[in-house]
mmCIF file of C-alpha atoms in Angstrom:
data_model
loop_
_atom_site.group_PDB
_atom_site.id
_atom_site.type_symbol
_atom_site.label_atom_id
_atom_site.label_comp_id
_atom_site.label_asym_id
_atom_site.label_seq_id
_atom_site.Cartn_x
_atom_site.Cartn_y
_atom_site.Cartn_z
ATOM 1 C CA MET A 331 -29.204 -3.512 0.510
ATOM 2 C CA SER A 332 -25.929 -4.673 2.100
ATOM 3 C CA ALA A 333 -23.186 -2.347 2.985
ATOM 4 C CA SER A 334 -20.235 -1.736 0.693
ATOM 5 C CA PRO A 335 -17.191 -3.848 1.163
ATOM 6 C CA ALA A 336 -15.318 -0.908 2.602
ATOM 7 C CA ALA A 337 -17.971 -0.129 5.049
ATOM 8 C CA ARG A 338 -17.895 -3.813 6.450
ATOM 9 C CA MET A 339 -14.149 -3.694 6.982
ATOM 10 C CA ARG A 340 -12.838 -3.383 10.467
ATOM 11 C CA TRP A 341 -9.813 -1.300 9.265
ATOM 12 C CA SER A 342 -9.806 1.904 7.382
ATOM 13 C CA VAL A 343 -9.164 1.406 3.673
ATOM 14 C CA GLY A 344 -10.383 4.817 2.441
ATOM 15 C CA THR A 345 -10.615 4.149 -1.466
ATOM 16 C CA LEU A 346 -8.238 1.301 -1.508
ATOM 17 C CA HIS A 347 -11.161 -1.125 -2.268
ATOM 18 C CA ARG A 348 -11.569 0.854 -5.589
ATOM 19 C CA ALA A 349 -9.070 -1.441 -7.421
ATOM 20 C CA TRP A 350 -8.608 -4.811 -9.189
ATOM 21 C CA TYR A 351 -6.992 -7.339 -6.890
ATOM 22 C CA ALA A 352 -5.787 -10.928 -7.849
ATOM 23 C CA ALA A 353 -7.759 -13.660 -6.280
ATOM 24 C CA CYS A 354 -5.777 -16.483 -7.757
ATOM 25 C CA THR A 355 -3.879 -17.574 -10.725
ATOM 26 C CA SER A 356 -5.782 -19.011 -13.745
ATOM 27 C CA ALA A 357 -4.071 -22.284 -13.241
ATOM 28 C CA GLN A 358 -5.400 -22.577 -9.698
ATOM 29 C CA LEU A 359 -9.149 -22.206 -10.627
ATOM 30 C CA THR A 360 -10.314 -25.357 -12.323
ATOM 31 C CA ALA A 361 -13.718 -25.989 -13.528
ATOM 32 C CA LYS A 362 -14.391 -28.554 -10.856
ATOM 33 C CA ARG A 363 -14.026 -26.962 -7.672
ATOM 34 C CA PRO A 364 -14.700 -23.548 -6.135
ATOM 35 C CA LEU A 365 -11.808 -21.525 -4.394
ATOM 36 C CA GLY A 366 -12.079 -19.380 -1.193
ATOM 37 C CA CYS A 367 -9.988 -16.340 -0.883
ATOM 38 C CA THR A 368 -10.121 -13.143 1.142
ATOM 39 C CA ILE A 369 -9.563 -9.737 -0.045
ATOM 40 C CA LEU A 370 -9.587 -6.692 2.271
ATOM 41 C CA GLU A 371 -11.254 -8.936 5.107
ATOM 42 C CA GLU A 372 -13.942 -9.886 2.473
ATOM 43 C CA PRO A 373 -14.436 -13.549 2.290
ATOM 44 C CA LEU A 374 -15.117 -14.449 -1.317
ATOM 45 C CA VAL A 375 -15.633 -17.539 -3.499
ATOM 46 C CA VAL A 376 -14.467 -17.805 -7.101
ATOM 47 C CA PHE A 377 -15.406 -20.461 -9.487
ATOM 48 C CA ARG A 378 -15.838 -20.932 -13.200
ATOM 49 C CA GLY A 379 -19.335 -20.353 -14.561
ATOM 50 C CA PRO A 380 -20.822 -21.222 -17.985
ATOM 51 C CA GLY A 381 -18.133 -21.229 -20.536
ATOM 52 C CA GLY A 382 -15.328 -21.228 -17.989
ATOM 53 C CA ALA A 383 -15.681 -17.500 -17.140
ATOM 54 C CA PRO A 384 -14.626 -16.772 -13.567
ATOM 55 C CA VAL A 385 -17.265 -15.687 -11.027
ATOM 56 C CA ALA A 386 -16.812 -14.019 -7.628
ATOM 57 C CA LEU A 387 -19.389 -14.160 -4.896
ATOM 58 C CA ALA A 388 -19.624 -13.398 -1.251
ATOM 59 C CA ASP A 389 -18.545 -16.726 0.416
ATOM 60 C CA ARG A 390 -21.712 -17.093 2.424
ATOM 61 C CA CYS A 391 -24.737 -19.158 1.884
ATOM 62 C CA LEU A 392 -28.124 -17.117 2.401
ATOM 63 C CA HIS A 393 -29.584 -20.231 4.328
ATOM 64 C CA ARG A 394 -27.256 -20.995 7.332
ATOM 65 C CA ASN A 395 -24.140 -19.041 6.430
ATOM 66 C CA ALA A 396 -22.021 -22.064 5.357
ATOM 67 C CA LYS A 397 -18.954 -21.343 3.163
ATOM 68 C CA LEU A 398 -19.892 -21.742 -0.549
ATOM 69 C CA SER A 399 -16.204 -22.147 -1.237
ATOM 70 C CA GLU A 400 -16.577 -25.783 0.179
ATOM 71 C CA GLY A 401 -19.473 -26.457 -2.089
ATOM 72 C CA ASP A 402 -19.640 -28.060 -5.638
ATOM 73 C CA VAL A 403 -19.688 -26.529 -9.035
ATOM 74 C CA PHE A 404 -22.202 -28.045 -11.678
ATOM 75 C CA ASP A 405 -23.843 -26.707 -14.763
ATOM 76 C CA GLY A 406 -22.135 -23.459 -14.252
ATOM 77 C CA CYS A 407 -23.570 -23.024 -10.841
ATOM 78 C CA LEU A 408 -22.327 -23.423 -7.202
ATOM 79 C CA GLY A 409 -23.997 -25.391 -4.710
ATOM 80 C CA CYS A 410 -23.767 -25.020 -0.940
ATOM 81 C CA PRO A 411 -22.264 -28.051 0.825
ATOM 82 C CA TYR A 412 -24.900 -27.845 3.883
ATOM 83 C CA HIS A 413 -28.223 -28.055 2.305
ATOM 84 C CA GLY A 414 -27.491 -27.742 -1.498
ATOM 85 C CA TRP A 415 -28.822 -24.188 -1.989
ATOM 86 C CA THR A 416 -27.645 -23.240 -5.512
ATOM 87 C CA TYR A 417 -26.375 -20.025 -6.843
ATOM 88 C CA ASP A 418 -25.861 -19.003 -10.641
ATOM 89 C CA CYS A 419 -22.900 -16.834 -11.907
ATOM 90 C CA GLU A 420 -24.757 -13.705 -10.789
ATOM 91 C CA GLY A 421 -25.284 -14.835 -7.431
ATOM 92 C CA ARG A 422 -28.964 -15.496 -7.793
ATOM 93 C CA LEU A 423 -30.435 -18.484 -5.856
ATOM 94 C CA VAL A 424 -31.891 -20.744 -8.536
ATOM 95 C CA ASN A 425 -32.546 -23.989 -6.416
ATOM 96 C CA VAL A 426 -33.574 -24.944 -2.996
ATOM 97 C CA PRO A 427 -33.901 -28.757 -2.807
ATOM 98 C CA SER A 428 -35.995 -28.802 0.142
ATOM 99 C CA GLU A 429 -38.404 -26.220 -1.098
ATOM 100 C CA SER A 430 -41.875 -27.396 -2.338
ATOM 101 C CA PRO A 431 -43.093 -26.072 -5.778
ATOM 102 C CA GLU A 432 -45.730 -23.848 -4.032
ATOM 103 C CA HIS A 433 -43.473 -21.873 -1.648
ATOM 104 C CA ARG A 434 -40.639 -20.956 -4.117
ATOM 105 C CA VAL A 435 -38.504 -19.350 -1.287
ATOM 106 C CA ARG A 436 -35.577 -18.664 -3.760
ATOM 107 C CA GLU A 437 -37.389 -15.958 -5.794
ATOM 108 C CA GLY A 438 -35.659 -12.609 -5.607
ATOM 109 C CA LYS A 439 -32.878 -13.763 -3.475
ATOM 110 C CA ALA A 440 -29.103 -13.450 -4.104
ATOM 111 C CA VAL A 441 -25.722 -13.442 -2.655
ATOM 112 C CA GLU A 442 -23.477 -10.456 -3.457
ATOM 113 C CA ALA A 443 -21.569 -10.802 -6.801
ATOM 114 C CA PHE A 444 -18.580 -8.847 -7.598
ATOM 115 C CA PRO A 445 -17.022 -7.884 -10.938
ATOM 116 C CA CYS A 446 -14.462 -10.712 -11.979
ATOM 117 C CA ARG A 447 -12.092 -10.761 -14.894
ATOM 118 C CA GLU A 448 -9.429 -13.266 -16.248
ATOM 119 C CA ALA A 449 -6.351 -11.591 -17.937
ATOM 120 C CA ASP A 450 -2.561 -12.401 -18.152
ATOM 121 C CA GLY A 451 -2.817 -15.534 -16.052
ATOM 122 C CA LEU A 452 -4.669 -14.116 -13.176
ATOM 123 C CA VAL A 453 -8.251 -14.114 -11.949
ATOM 124 C CA TRP A 454 -9.038 -10.506 -10.676
ATOM 125 C CA VAL A 455 -11.781 -9.221 -8.610
ATOM 126 C CA TRP A 456 -13.193 -5.662 -7.960
ATOM 127 C CA LEU A 457 -14.314 -4.731 -4.629
ATOM 128 C CA GLY A 458 -15.212 -1.007 -5.338
ATOM 129 C CA ASP A 459 -18.745 0.503 -5.191
ATOM 130 C CA GLY A 460 -20.256 0.554 -8.757
ATOM 131 C CA PRO A 461 -18.821 -0.876 -11.926
ATOM 132 C CA PRO A 462 -15.046 -0.987 -12.513
ATOM 133 C CA ASP A 463 -13.708 2.341 -14.046
ATOM 134 C CA ARG A 464 -10.457 0.615 -15.397
ATOM 135 C CA ASP A 465 -9.012 -2.458 -16.588
ATOM 136 C CA PRO A 466 -6.834 -4.895 -14.567
ATOM 137 C CA LEU A 467 -3.065 -3.874 -14.930
ATOM 138 C CA PRO A 468 -1.333 -5.833 -17.579
ATOM 139 C CA MET A 469 1.481 -8.069 -16.553
ATOM 140 C CA PRO A 470 4.605 -7.341 -18.571
ATOM 141 C CA TRP A 471 5.296 -9.650 -21.453
ATOM 142 C CA HIS A 472 3.018 -12.258 -20.686
ATOM 143 C CA HIS A 473 2.914 -14.999 -23.289
ATOM 144 C CA THR A 474 5.200 -12.814 -25.760
ATOM 145 C CA ASP A 475 7.355 -14.390 -28.296
ATOM 146 C CA GLY A 476 10.988 -14.447 -26.999
ATOM 147 C CA TRP A 477 10.088 -14.207 -23.329
ATOM 148 C CA ARG A 478 9.442 -16.757 -20.594
ATOM 149 C CA THR A 479 6.973 -15.987 -17.809
ATOM 150 C CA TYR A 480 5.755 -17.612 -14.742
ATOM 151 C CA TYR A 481 4.022 -16.816 -11.384
ATOM 152 C CA MET A 482 4.969 -17.395 -7.831
ATOM 153 C CA THR A 483 2.220 -17.015 -5.018
ATOM 154 C CA THR A 484 3.477 -16.144 -1.515
ATOM 155 C CA ASP A 485 1.894 -15.314 1.736
ATOM 156 C CA PHE A 486 3.474 -12.551 3.806
ATOM 157 C CA GLU A 487 2.685 -11.451 7.372
ATOM 158 C CA ASN A 488 2.913 -7.799 6.636
ATOM 159 C CA GLY A 489 0.608 -5.033 5.039
ATOM 160 C CA VAL A 490 0.868 -3.718 1.555
ATOM 161 C CA THR A 491 2.731 -0.542 2.110
ATOM 162 C CA ASN A 492 5.712 -2.305 3.887
ATOM 163 C CA LEU A 493 5.763 -4.938 1.160
ATOM 164 C CA VAL A 494 5.990 -2.338 -1.498
ATOM 165 C CA GLU A 495 8.844 -0.647 0.197
ATOM 166 C CA ASN A 496 10.572 -4.018 0.622
ATOM 167 C CA PHE A 497 10.279 -4.867 -3.007
ATOM 168 C CA MET A 498 11.685 -1.622 -4.179
ATOM 169 C CA ASP A 499 14.377 -1.257 -1.584
ATOM 170 C CA VAL A 500 18.038 -1.711 -2.662
ATOM 171 C CA PRO A 501 20.009 -1.189 0.598
ATOM 172 C CA HIS A 502 18.310 -4.152 2.561
ATOM 173 C CA THR A 503 19.519 -6.619 -0.353
ATOM 174 C CA VAL A 504 23.043 -6.677 0.852
ATOM 175 C CA PHE A 505 21.896 -7.971 4.343
ATOM 176 C CA VAL A 506 18.677 -9.952 3.835
ATOM 177 C CA HIS A 507 19.931 -11.455 0.400
ATOM 178 C CA ALA A 508 23.783 -11.457 1.154
ATOM 179 C CA HIS A 509 25.643 -13.815 -1.250
ATOM 180 C CA TRP A 510 22.280 -14.571 -3.011
ATOM 181 C CA PHE A 511 21.490 -11.269 -4.683
ATOM 182 C CA ARG A 512 23.945 -8.520 -3.744
ATOM 183 C CA ASN A 513 26.981 -8.312 -1.591
ATOM 184 C CA ALA A 514 28.186 -5.121 0.309
ATOM 185 C CA LYS A 515 30.913 -3.439 -1.334
ATOM 186 C CA ARG A 516 30.673 -0.078 0.173
ATOM 187 C CA ARG A 517 30.043 1.430 -3.255
ATOM 188 C CA HIS A 518 28.235 4.649 -3.706
ATOM 189 C CA GLY A 519 25.062 4.676 -5.577
ATOM 190 C CA GLU A 520 22.764 7.527 -6.992
ATOM 191 C CA ALA A 521 19.126 7.577 -8.434
ATOM 192 C CA THR A 522 16.447 9.831 -9.343
ATOM 193 C CA CYS A 523 13.109 9.466 -7.481
ATOM 194 C CA ARG A 524 10.125 10.656 -9.174
ATOM 195 C CA ARG A 525 6.529 10.670 -7.661
ATOM 196 C CA THR A 526 3.165 11.469 -9.470
ATOM 197 C CA PRO A 527 -0.351 11.147 -8.153
ATOM 198 C CA ASP A 528 -0.304 7.485 -9.539
ATOM 199 C CA ASP A 529 3.157 6.113 -9.317
ATOM 200 C CA VAL A 530 6.681 6.453 -7.953
ATOM 201 C CA LEU A 531 9.685 5.683 -10.374
ATOM 202 C CA ILE A 532 13.260 5.035 -9.299
ATOM 203 C CA THR A 533 16.027 5.166 -12.036
ATOM 204 C CA TYR A 534 19.398 4.089 -10.753
ATOM 205 C CA MET A 535 22.261 6.095 -12.125
ATOM 206 C CA HIS A 536 25.297 3.892 -11.012
ATOM 207 C CA GLN A 537 26.314 0.697 -12.705
ATOM 208 C CA ASP A 538 24.825 -2.042 -10.529
ATOM 209 C CA ASP A 539 26.166 -5.511 -9.599
ATOM 210 C CA ILE A 540 23.368 -8.024 -8.892
ATOM 211 C CA GLY A 541 25.531 -10.997 -7.998
ATOM 212 C CA PHE A 542 25.351 -14.076 -10.015
ATOM 213 C CA ALA A 543 24.007 -11.962 -12.945
ATOM 214 C CA ASP A 544 27.142 -10.210 -13.276
ATOM 215 C CA TRP A 545 28.961 -13.267 -14.878
ATOM 216 C CA ALA A 546 26.133 -15.753 -15.806
ATOM 217 C CA LEU A 547 23.742 -13.541 -17.493
ATOM 218 C CA ASN A 548 25.894 -10.582 -18.818
ATOM 219 C CA PRO A 549 28.974 -12.325 -20.273
ATOM 220 C CA GLU A 550 29.269 -9.530 -22.889
ATOM 221 C CA ARG A 551 29.529 -6.836 -20.145
ATOM 222 C CA LEU A 552 26.573 -4.859 -21.428
ATOM 223 C CA PRO A 553 25.530 -1.759 -19.620
ATOM 224 C CA LEU A 554 22.735 -2.448 -17.125
ATOM 225 C CA THR A 555 19.620 -0.223 -16.676
ATOM 226 C CA HIS A 556 17.663 -0.752 -13.429
ATOM 227 C CA THR A 557 14.304 0.887 -12.504
ATOM 228 C CA ASP A 558 11.974 0.184 -9.913
ATOM 229 C CA ARG A 559 8.246 1.475 -9.905
ATOM 230 C CA PHE A 560 5.264 1.580 -7.532
ATOM 231 C CA ILE A 561 1.973 1.685 -9.194
ATOM 232 C CA SER A 562 -0.677 2.897 -6.750
ATOM 233 C CA PRO A 563 -2.251 1.305 -4.895
ATOM 234 C CA ASN A 564 -0.591 -2.097 -4.634
ATOM 235 C CA VAL A 565 1.708 -3.077 -7.582
ATOM 236 C CA THR A 566 5.479 -3.014 -7.967
ATOM 237 C CA ARG A 567 7.741 -3.488 -11.001
ATOM 238 C CA VAL A 568 11.490 -4.006 -10.976
ATOM 239 C CA ASP A 569 13.252 -4.065 -14.317
ATOM 240 C CA TYR A 570 16.813 -5.100 -15.049
ATOM 241 C CA THR A 571 17.808 -4.612 -18.610
ATOM 242 C CA TRP A 572 21.371 -5.466 -20.274
ATOM 243 C CA GLY A 573 21.687 -3.717 -23.531
ATOM 244 C CA ASP A 574 18.631 -4.287 -25.743
ATOM 245 C CA ARG A 575 18.516 -8.027 -25.863
ATOM 246 C CA ARG A 576 18.549 -9.248 -22.132
ATOM 247 C CA SER A 577 15.983 -8.447 -19.614
ATOM 248 C CA PHE A 578 14.643 -9.572 -16.054
ATOM 249 C CA ILE A 579 11.370 -8.059 -14.915
ATOM 250 C CA ILE A 580 9.668 -8.784 -11.431
ATOM 251 C CA SER A 581 6.142 -7.531 -11.181
ATOM 252 C CA SER A 582 4.394 -8.113 -7.834
ATOM 253 C CA GLN A 583 0.610 -7.859 -7.473
ATOM 254 C CA ILE A 584 -0.066 -7.456 -3.771
ATOM 255 C CA THR A 585 -3.507 -8.560 -2.508
ATOM 256 C CA PRO A 586 -4.300 -7.311 1.004
ATOM 257 C CA ILE A 587 -6.082 -9.961 3.208
ATOM 258 C CA SER A 588 -6.059 -7.967 6.558
ATOM 259 C CA PRO A 589 -3.711 -5.232 7.874
ATOM 260 C CA PHE A 590 -0.827 -7.555 8.413
ATOM 261 C CA ARG A 591 -1.630 -10.341 6.021
ATOM 262 C CA SER A 592 -0.990 -10.101 2.297
ATOM 263 C CA ARG A 593 -0.831 -12.556 -0.627
ATOM 264 C CA VAL A 594 1.585 -11.668 -3.369
ATOM 265 C CA TYR A 595 1.387 -12.855 -7.017
ATOM 266 C CA THR A 596 4.918 -12.362 -8.384
ATOM 267 C CA ALA A 597 5.201 -12.433 -12.151
ATOM 268 C CA ILE A 598 8.758 -13.060 -13.551
ATOM 269 C CA ALA A 599 9.525 -12.306 -17.152
ATOM 270 C CA PHE A 600 12.854 -12.783 -18.832
ATOM 271 C CA ARG A 601 14.523 -13.013 -22.068
ATOM 272 C CA PHE A 602 18.134 -14.011 -22.600
ATOM 273 C CA GLY A 603 18.172 -15.206 -26.293
ATOM 274 C CA LEU A 604 18.912 -18.858 -26.835
ATOM 275 C CA LEU A 605 19.533 -19.283 -23.157
ATOM 276 C CA THR A 606 15.900 -18.332 -22.292
ATOM 277 C CA PRO A 607 14.329 -21.742 -21.891
ATOM 278 C CA LEU A 608 17.244 -23.275 -20.346
ATOM 279 C CA LEU A 609 17.399 -20.650 -17.637
ATOM 280 C CA GLU A 610 13.736 -21.118 -16.518
ATOM 281 C CA PRO A 611 14.273 -24.041 -14.129
ATOM 282 C CA PHE A 612 17.265 -22.170 -12.294
ATOM 283 C CA PHE A 613 15.201 -18.888 -12.176
ATOM 284 C CA ARG A 614 12.038 -20.664 -10.608
ATOM 285 C CA TRP A 615 14.484 -22.094 -7.896
ATOM 286 C CA TYR A 616 16.390 -19.111 -7.375
ATOM 287 C CA THR A 617 13.644 -16.676 -7.148
ATOM 288 C CA ARG A 618 11.721 -18.738 -4.649
ATOM 289 C CA GLN A 619 14.912 -18.624 -2.301
ATOM 290 C CA VAL A 620 15.172 -14.918 -2.517
ATOM 291 C CA ILE A 621 11.413 -14.407 -1.798
ATOM 292 C CA ALA A 622 11.582 -16.847 1.039
ATOM 293 C CA GLN A 623 14.259 -14.533 2.628
ATOM 294 C CA ASP A 624 11.854 -11.619 2.262
ATOM 295 C CA VAL A 625 8.903 -13.487 3.944
ATOM 296 C CA VAL A 626 11.116 -13.868 6.951
ATOM 297 C CA ILE A 627 12.349 -10.087 7.240
ATOM 298 C CA MET A 628 8.708 -8.931 6.544
ATOM 299 C CA ARG A 629 7.362 -11.240 9.425
ATOM 300 C CA ASN A 630 10.172 -9.834 11.589
ATOM 301 C CA GLN A 631 9.036 -6.175 10.849
ATOM 302 C CA GLY A 632 5.269 -6.895 10.985
ATOM 303 C CA GLN A 633 5.161 -8.486 14.347
ATOM 304 C CA ASN A 634 7.254 -5.513 15.795
ATOM 305 C CA LEU A 635 4.900 -3.126 14.031
ATOM 306 C CA GLN A 636 1.812 -4.818 15.613
ATOM 307 C CA ARG A 637 3.521 -4.774 18.923
ATOM 308 C CA HIS A 638 4.833 -1.137 18.882
ATOM 309 C CA GLY A 639 2.566 0.663 16.531
ATOM 310 C CA GLU A 640 3.010 2.072 13.094
ATOM 311 C CA ALA A 641 4.922 5.264 13.912
ATOM 312 C CA ARG A 642 6.642 7.291 11.156
ATOM 313 C CA PHE A 643 9.949 5.595 10.586
ATOM 314 C CA ASP A 644 13.370 7.187 11.072
ATOM 315 C CA ALA A 645 14.751 7.692 7.526
ATOM 316 C CA THR A 646 17.902 8.528 5.530
ATOM 317 C CA GLU A 647 18.302 9.944 2.117
ATOM 318 C CA ALA A 648 17.855 6.347 0.649
ATOM 319 C CA ASP A 649 14.348 6.385 2.096
ATOM 320 C CA TRP A 650 12.834 9.115 0.064
ATOM 321 C CA VAL A 651 11.452 6.415 -2.145
ATOM 322 C CA HIS A 652 9.403 5.143 0.953
ATOM 323 C CA ARG A 653 8.256 8.651 1.779
ATOM 324 C CA TYR A 654 6.761 9.052 -1.626
ATOM 325 C CA ILE A 655 5.198 5.519 -1.484
ATOM 326 C CA GLU A 656 3.723 6.391 1.921
ATOM 327 C CA ASP A 657 2.336 9.647 0.375
ATOM 328 C CA LEU A 658 0.259 7.739 -2.054
ATOM 329 C CA ARG A 659 -0.877 4.937 0.145
ATOM 330 C CA GLU A 660 -1.836 7.347 2.972
ATOM 331 C CA TRP A 661 -3.860 9.671 0.602
ATOM 332 C CA ARG A 662 -5.716 6.552 -0.618
ATOM 333 C CA GLU A 663 -6.234 5.238 3.032
ATOM 334 C CA GLY A 664 -7.597 8.475 3.941
ATOM 335 C CA GLY A 665 -10.318 8.463 1.283
ATOM 336 C CA GLU A 666 -8.677 10.807 -1.087
ATOM 337 C CA GLN A 667 -9.432 13.941 0.838
ATOM 338 C CA GLY A 668 -7.861 16.815 -0.685
ATOM 339 C CA PRO A 669 -5.379 17.207 -3.567
ATOM 340 C CA PRO A 670 -3.374 14.005 -4.412
ATOM 341 C CA PRO A 671 0.278 14.279 -3.798
ATOM 342 C CA GLY A 672 1.825 16.254 -6.723
ATOM 343 C CA VAL A 673 4.459 15.714 -9.053
ATOM 344 C CA GLU A 674 7.976 15.935 -7.312
ATOM 345 C CA GLU A 675 11.537 14.573 -8.283
ATOM 346 C CA ARG A 676 14.640 14.402 -6.432
ATOM 347 C CA ARG A 677 18.079 12.893 -6.696
ATOM 348 C CA ILE A 678 19.275 10.631 -3.907
ATOM 349 C CA GLY A 679 22.453 8.990 -3.031
ATOM 350 C CA PHE A 680 23.364 5.959 -0.699
ATOM 351 C CA TRP A 681 25.935 3.363 -0.040
ATOM 352 C CA ILE A 682 25.680 -0.433 -0.746
#
């Protein structure tokens, strides 16, 4: 019996493998070609089996260890590019072209298969030991009337914890995204920060100003509600809502590849009444520019952390959100030893 995915990894993940991770978008996985991906240092191949359902297998042929992700899909099966050994949707070896009818080398042999599902425009893989004990987290407002949604896929040179903190961090926006997202105005801000064993929720109390949206998206000057949420172990959701009719939601599903490499599937959902379909081309361009700026600063931080080590950061009052995120991540990385971080809430202040 092969070792569990967690046991094979070169870095300690504790119970982080017991989660659904996005392997690709539905649009990326066609019926004609397999797709290779790596999650928690586990090389996987995903392809569409009979009826188009997604399949996830270990990306390694039993014969000579060639990558199955460079093979062919036919009749709901996957063929190795080296000698044509063929596997079905459960990973079972079903054909060896060079095998004589008498020997039947293939009987009882299989590559490791992983639970795989398709939902909300993503293909999800479960790496945990045993069957999944939960469903993939729904992506907000996917294919809902009155809303537009799209995905962006972005590679980052940093780990999940640091990316979560970046995606939920307001003070960095006036520097990394200056003139794009927020501008420094030395305005005092306040928020409540609440941690539970499963998530961290930040609710901002001040009236925010997010650049272009102040005049283009909110001409009626409706009050803005802004919340950031981390859903353990790897998802963030940022909500901007003006009144009860205008919303812009950014959900980030972070798939860990290795300690300092991650792939992020960013789901953008928005509604602005009659303007909704007209705004999509602009939002696709604009959000790509903003994420590209985060790619640069996350590479900056990641390279320095690899050089100097991941010592605990110095912090200000604004960094309580990061402490709460680190509490939940470190508990999972440590194998959930002892009680989980309990419910705690505090009010924080900062200047932007």
